[in-house]
mmCIF file of C-alpha atoms in Angstrom:
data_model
loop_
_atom_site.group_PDB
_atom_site.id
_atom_site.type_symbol
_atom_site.label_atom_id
_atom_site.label_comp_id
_atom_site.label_asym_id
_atom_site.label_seq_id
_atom_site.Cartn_x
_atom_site.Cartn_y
_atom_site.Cartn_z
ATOM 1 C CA UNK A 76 11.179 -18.500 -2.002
ATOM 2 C CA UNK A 77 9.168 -15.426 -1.962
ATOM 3 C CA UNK A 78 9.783 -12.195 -3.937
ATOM 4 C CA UNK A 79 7.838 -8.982 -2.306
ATOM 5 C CA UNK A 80 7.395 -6.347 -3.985
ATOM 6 C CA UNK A 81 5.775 -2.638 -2.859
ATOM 7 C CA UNK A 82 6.357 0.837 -5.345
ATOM 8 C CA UNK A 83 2.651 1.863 -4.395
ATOM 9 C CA UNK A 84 3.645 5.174 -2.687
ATOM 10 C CA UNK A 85 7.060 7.228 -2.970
ATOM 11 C CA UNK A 86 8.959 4.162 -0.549
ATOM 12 C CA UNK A 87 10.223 1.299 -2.720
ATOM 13 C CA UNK A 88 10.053 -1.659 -0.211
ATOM 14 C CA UNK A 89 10.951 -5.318 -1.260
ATOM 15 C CA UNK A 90 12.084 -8.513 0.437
ATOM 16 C CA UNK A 91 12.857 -12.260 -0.057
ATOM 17 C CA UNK A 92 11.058 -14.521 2.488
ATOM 18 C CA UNK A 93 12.369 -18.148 2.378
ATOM 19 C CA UNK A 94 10.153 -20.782 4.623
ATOM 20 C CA UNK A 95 9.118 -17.705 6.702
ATOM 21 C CA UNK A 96 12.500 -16.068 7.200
ATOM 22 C CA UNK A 97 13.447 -12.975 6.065
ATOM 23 C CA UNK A 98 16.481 -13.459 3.846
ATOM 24 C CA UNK A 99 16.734 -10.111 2.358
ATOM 25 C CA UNK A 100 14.790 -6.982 2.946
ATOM 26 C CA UNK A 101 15.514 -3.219 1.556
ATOM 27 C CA UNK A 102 13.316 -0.270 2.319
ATOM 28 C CA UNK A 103 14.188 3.040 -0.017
ATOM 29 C CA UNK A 104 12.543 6.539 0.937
ATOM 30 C CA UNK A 105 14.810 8.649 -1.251
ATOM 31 C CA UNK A 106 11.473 10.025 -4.103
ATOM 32 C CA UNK A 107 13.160 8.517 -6.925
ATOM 33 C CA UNK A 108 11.195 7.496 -9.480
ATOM 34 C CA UNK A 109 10.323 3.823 -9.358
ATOM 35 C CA UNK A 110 10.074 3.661 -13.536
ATOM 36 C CA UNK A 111 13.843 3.942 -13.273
ATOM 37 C CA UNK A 112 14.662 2.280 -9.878
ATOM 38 C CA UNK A 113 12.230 -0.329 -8.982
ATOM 39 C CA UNK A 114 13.140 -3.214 -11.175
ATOM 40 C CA UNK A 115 17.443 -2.788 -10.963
ATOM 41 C CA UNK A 116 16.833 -2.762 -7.313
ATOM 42 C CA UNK A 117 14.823 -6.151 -7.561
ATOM 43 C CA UNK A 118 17.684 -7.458 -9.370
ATOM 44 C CA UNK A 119 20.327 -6.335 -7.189
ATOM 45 C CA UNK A 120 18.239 -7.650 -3.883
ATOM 46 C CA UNK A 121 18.691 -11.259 -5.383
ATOM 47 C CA UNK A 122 22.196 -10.868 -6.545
ATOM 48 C CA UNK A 123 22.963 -10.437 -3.000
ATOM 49 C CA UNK A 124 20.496 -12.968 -1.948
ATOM 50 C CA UNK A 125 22.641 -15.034 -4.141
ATOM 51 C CA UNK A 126 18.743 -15.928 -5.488
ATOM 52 C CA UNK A 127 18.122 -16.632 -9.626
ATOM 53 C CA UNK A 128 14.775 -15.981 -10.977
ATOM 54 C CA UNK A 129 14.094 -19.669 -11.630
ATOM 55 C CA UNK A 130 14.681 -20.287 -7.292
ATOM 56 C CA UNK A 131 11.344 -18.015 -6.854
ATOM 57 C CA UNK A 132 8.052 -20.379 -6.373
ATOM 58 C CA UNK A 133 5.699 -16.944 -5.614
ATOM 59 C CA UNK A 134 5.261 -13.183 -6.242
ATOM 60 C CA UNK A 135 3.215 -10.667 -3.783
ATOM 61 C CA UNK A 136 2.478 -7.074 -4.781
ATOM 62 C CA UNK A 137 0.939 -4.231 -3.083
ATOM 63 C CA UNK A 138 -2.393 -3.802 -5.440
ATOM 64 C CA UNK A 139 -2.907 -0.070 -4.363
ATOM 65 C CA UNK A 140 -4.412 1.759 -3.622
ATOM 66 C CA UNK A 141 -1.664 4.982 -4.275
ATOM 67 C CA UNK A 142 0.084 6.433 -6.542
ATOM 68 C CA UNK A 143 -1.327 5.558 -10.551
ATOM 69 C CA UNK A 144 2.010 5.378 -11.529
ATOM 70 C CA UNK A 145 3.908 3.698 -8.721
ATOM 71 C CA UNK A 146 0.963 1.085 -8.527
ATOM 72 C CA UNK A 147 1.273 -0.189 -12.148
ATOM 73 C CA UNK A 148 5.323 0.104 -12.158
ATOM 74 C CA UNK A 149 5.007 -2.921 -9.236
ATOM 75 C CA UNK A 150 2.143 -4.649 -10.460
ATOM 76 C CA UNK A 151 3.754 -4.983 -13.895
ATOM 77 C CA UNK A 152 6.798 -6.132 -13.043
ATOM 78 C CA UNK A 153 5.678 -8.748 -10.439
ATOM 79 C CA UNK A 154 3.382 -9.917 -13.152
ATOM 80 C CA UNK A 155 6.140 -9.873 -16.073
ATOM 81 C CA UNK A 156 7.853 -12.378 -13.216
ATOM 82 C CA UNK A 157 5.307 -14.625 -12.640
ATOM 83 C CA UNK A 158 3.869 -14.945 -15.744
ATOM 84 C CA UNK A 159 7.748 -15.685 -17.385
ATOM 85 C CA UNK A 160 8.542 -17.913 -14.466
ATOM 86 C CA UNK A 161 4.854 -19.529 -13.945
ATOM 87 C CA UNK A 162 4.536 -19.350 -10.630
ATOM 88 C CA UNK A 163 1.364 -17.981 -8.458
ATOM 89 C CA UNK A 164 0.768 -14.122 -8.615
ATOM 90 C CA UNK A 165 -0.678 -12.968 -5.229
ATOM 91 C CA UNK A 166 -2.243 -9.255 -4.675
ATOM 92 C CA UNK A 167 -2.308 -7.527 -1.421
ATOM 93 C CA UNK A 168 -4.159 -3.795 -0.490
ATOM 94 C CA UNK A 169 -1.266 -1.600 0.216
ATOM 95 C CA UNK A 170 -2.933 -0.055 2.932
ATOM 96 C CA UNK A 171 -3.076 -3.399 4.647
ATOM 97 C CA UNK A 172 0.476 -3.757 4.181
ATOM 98 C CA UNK A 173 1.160 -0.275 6.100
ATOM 99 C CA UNK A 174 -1.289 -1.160 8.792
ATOM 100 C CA UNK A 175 1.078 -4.014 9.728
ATOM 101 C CA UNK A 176 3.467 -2.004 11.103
ATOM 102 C CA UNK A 177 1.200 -1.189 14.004
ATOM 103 C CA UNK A 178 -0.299 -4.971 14.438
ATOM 104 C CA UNK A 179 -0.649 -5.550 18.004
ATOM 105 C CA UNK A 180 -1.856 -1.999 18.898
ATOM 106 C CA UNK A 181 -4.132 -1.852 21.469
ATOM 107 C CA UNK A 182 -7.438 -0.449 18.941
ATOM 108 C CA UNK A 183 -7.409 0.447 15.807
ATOM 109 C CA UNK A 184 -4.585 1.083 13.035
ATOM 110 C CA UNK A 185 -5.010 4.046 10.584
ATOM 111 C CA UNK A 186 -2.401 3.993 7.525
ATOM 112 C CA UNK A 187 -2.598 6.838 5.560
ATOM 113 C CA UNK A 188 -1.426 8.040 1.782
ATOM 114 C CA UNK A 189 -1.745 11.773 1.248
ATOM 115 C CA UNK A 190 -3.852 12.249 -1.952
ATOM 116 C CA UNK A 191 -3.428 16.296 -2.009
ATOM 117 C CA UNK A 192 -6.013 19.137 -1.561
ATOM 118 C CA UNK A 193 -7.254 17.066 2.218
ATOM 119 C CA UNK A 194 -7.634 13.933 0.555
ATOM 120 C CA UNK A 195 -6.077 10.527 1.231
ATOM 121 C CA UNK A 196 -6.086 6.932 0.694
ATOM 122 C CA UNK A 197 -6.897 5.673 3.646
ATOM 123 C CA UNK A 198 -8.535 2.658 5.927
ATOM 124 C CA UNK A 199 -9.668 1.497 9.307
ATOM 125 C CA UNK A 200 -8.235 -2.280 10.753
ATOM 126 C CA UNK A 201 -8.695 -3.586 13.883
ATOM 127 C CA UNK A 202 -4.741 -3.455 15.852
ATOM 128 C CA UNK A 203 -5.202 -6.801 17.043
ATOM 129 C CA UNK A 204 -5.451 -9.141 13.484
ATOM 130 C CA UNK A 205 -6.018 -6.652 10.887
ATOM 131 C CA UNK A 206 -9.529 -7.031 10.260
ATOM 132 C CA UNK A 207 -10.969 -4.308 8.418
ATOM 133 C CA UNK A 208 -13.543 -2.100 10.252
ATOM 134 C CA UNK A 209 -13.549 0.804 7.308
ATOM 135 C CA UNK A 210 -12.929 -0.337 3.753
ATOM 136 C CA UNK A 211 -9.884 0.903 1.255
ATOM 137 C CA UNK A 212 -10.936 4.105 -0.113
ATOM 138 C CA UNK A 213 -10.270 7.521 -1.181
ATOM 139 C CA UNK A 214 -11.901 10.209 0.843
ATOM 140 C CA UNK A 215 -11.507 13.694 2.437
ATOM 141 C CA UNK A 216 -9.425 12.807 5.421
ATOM 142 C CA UNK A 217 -11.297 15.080 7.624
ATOM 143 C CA UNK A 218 -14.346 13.100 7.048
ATOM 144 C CA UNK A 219 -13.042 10.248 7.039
ATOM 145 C CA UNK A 220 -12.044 10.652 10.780
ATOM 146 C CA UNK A 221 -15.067 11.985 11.284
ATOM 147 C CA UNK A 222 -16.396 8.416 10.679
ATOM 148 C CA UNK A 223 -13.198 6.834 12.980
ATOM 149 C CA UNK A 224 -14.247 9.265 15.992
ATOM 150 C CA UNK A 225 -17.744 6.902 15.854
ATOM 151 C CA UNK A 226 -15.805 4.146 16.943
ATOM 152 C CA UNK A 227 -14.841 5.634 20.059
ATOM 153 C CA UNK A 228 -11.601 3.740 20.575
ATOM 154 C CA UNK A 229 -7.875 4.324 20.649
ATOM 155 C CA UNK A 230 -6.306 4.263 16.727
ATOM 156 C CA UNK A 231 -2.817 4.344 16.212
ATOM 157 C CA UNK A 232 -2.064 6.301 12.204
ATOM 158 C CA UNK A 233 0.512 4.990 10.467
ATOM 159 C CA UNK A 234 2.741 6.043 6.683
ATOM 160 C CA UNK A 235 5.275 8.382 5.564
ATOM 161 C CA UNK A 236 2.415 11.147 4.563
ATOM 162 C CA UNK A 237 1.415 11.094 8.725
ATOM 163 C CA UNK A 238 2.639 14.557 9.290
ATOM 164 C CA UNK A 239 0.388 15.989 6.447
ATOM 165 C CA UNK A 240 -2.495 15.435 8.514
ATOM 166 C CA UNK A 241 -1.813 15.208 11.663
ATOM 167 C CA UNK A 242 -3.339 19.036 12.996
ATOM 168 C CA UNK A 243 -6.520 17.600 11.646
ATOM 169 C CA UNK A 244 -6.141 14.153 13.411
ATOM 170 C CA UNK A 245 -5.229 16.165 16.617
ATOM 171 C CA UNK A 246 -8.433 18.401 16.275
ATOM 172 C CA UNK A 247 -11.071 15.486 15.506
ATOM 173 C CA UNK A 248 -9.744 12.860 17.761
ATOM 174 C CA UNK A 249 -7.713 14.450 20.425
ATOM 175 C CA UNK A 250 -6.437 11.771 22.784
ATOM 176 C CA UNK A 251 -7.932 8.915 20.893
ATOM 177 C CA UNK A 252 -4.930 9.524 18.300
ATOM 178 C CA UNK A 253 -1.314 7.958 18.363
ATOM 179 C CA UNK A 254 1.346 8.017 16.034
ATOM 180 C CA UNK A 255 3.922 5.588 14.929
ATOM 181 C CA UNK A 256 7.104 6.703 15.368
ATOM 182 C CA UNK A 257 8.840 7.076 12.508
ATOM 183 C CA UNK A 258 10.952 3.919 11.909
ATOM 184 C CA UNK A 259 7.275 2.343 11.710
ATOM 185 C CA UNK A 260 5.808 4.569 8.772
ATOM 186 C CA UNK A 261 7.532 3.097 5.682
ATOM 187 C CA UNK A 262 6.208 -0.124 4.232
ATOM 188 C CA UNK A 263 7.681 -3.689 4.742
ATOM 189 C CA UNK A 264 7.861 -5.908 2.163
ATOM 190 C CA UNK A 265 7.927 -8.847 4.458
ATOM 191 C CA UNK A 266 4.372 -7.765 6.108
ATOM 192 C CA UNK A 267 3.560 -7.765 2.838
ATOM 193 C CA UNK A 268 4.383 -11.384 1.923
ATOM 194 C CA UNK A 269 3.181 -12.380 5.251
ATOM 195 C CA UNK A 270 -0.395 -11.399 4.098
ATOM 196 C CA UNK A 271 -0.159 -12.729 0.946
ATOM 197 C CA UNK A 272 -0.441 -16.230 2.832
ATOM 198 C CA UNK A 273 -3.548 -15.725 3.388
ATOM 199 C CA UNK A 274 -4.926 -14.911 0.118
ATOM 200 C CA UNK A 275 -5.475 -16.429 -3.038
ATOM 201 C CA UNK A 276 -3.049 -16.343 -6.350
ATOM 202 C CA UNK A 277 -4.428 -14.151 -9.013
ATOM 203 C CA UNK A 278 -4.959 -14.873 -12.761
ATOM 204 C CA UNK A 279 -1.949 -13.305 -14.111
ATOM 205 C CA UNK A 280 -3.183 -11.899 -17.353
ATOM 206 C CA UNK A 281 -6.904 -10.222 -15.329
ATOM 207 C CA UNK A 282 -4.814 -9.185 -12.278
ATOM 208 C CA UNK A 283 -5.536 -4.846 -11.968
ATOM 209 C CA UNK A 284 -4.437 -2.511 -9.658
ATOM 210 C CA UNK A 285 -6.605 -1.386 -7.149
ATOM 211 C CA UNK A 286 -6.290 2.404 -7.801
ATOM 212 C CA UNK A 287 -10.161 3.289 -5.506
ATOM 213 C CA UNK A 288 -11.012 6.086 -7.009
ATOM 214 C CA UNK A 289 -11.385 7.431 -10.962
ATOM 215 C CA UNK A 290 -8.297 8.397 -13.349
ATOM 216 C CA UNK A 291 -8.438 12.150 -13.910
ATOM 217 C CA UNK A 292 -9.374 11.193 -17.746
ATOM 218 C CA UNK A 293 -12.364 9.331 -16.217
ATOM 219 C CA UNK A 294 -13.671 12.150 -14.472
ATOM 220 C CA UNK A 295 -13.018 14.415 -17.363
ATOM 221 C CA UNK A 296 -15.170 12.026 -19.482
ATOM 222 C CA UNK A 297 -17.986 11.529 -17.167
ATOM 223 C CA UNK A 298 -18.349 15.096 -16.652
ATOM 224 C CA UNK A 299 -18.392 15.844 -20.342
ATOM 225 C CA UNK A 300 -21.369 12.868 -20.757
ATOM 226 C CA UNK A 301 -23.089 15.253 -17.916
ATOM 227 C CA UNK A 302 -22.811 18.312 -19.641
ATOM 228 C CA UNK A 303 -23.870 16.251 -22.900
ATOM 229 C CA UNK A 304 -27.371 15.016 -20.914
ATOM 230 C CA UNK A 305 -28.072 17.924 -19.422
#
């Protein structure tokens, strides 16, 4: 019985898998914060399940990259679970998860996470089985597809921030580009627990989010120790 769990971006996705069947599965896209809703709608996803706490045997979060907030809300509740209930912790990348939605595409899936003033969270996988081609990362989208137009092949973008940047898309990859339609842009939990099967449980207590790129206080810090060298 597996609890999924994804508050990495404004979507709250999570879903109970039991012996690879979807029991339950709930999908919100309403920008409510996930301090206030994430955990009462875990609760109420297993009171319909007719699931206790002490029937789950694994937890799988989405590890980020995204929002710093949303990332740590889900990662700190599926670790308050597994560490109370002491059963395996497994991490997966967020953008991973999105990708999923356009597994079997004919190329190359994009998902993307805006990350304001032309930035994004962002990451290349091959449509067929997911492999990654271009790491996790944070980067200035327009470069970043830059680096996809290399590749030369067909790439299918993916995630609820699509529209954002789609002119650019458009203008650096022309017909190379496709987009998901728009039931496939929101997370699944269950692609997300179907990924976790293939990775490893975490250490509960050293598990960290996977933010891929600095806190705002870091860069405030390392730019004072500049000014302090210089």
């Amino acid at each position: 019985m597996i609890l999924g769990i994804d508050t990495s971006n404004s979507p709250l996705a999570i879903a109970l898998v039991k012996d690879d069947t979807v029991l339950i599965e709930e999908t919100q896209n309403l920008k409510i914060n996930h301090s206030l809703t994430a955990m009462p709608a875990v609760e109420e996803l297993m009171k319909k399940a007719k699931i206790a706490p002490a029937d789950l045997t694994q937890i799988v979060v989405a590890e980020g990259p995204g929002s710093y907030t949303g990332v740590r809300i889900g990662l700190t509740i599926a670790k308050t679970l597994a560490w109370s209930l002491k059963i395996p912790l497994i991490t997966v990348s967020s953008l991973k998860a999105l990708a999923a939605n356009g597994q079997g595409f004919n190329g190359m899936v994009c998902p993307i996470m805006d990350a304001r003033r032309g930035t994004a969270f962002t990451a290349l996988y091959d449509g067929v089985d997911l492999a990654t081609v271009i790491s996790d990362r944070h980067s200035d989208f327009r470069e970043f597809l830059e680096q996809v137009q290399t590749h030369g092949q067909p790439v299918l973008f993916t995630g609820v921030d699509l529209e954002i940047h789609r002119p650019a898309i458009e203008e650096v990859l022309g017909d190379l580009a496709h987009f998901a339609p728009f039931q496939n842009r929101l997370p699944r939990a269950s692609n997300l627990i179907a990924l976790g099967a293939a990775e490893e449980a975490k250490e509960v207590h050293h598990t960290v989010p996977e933010y891929r790129r600095i806190t705002e206080a870091e860069a405030n810090l390392t730019k004072t120790i500049e000014g302090q060298n210089q």
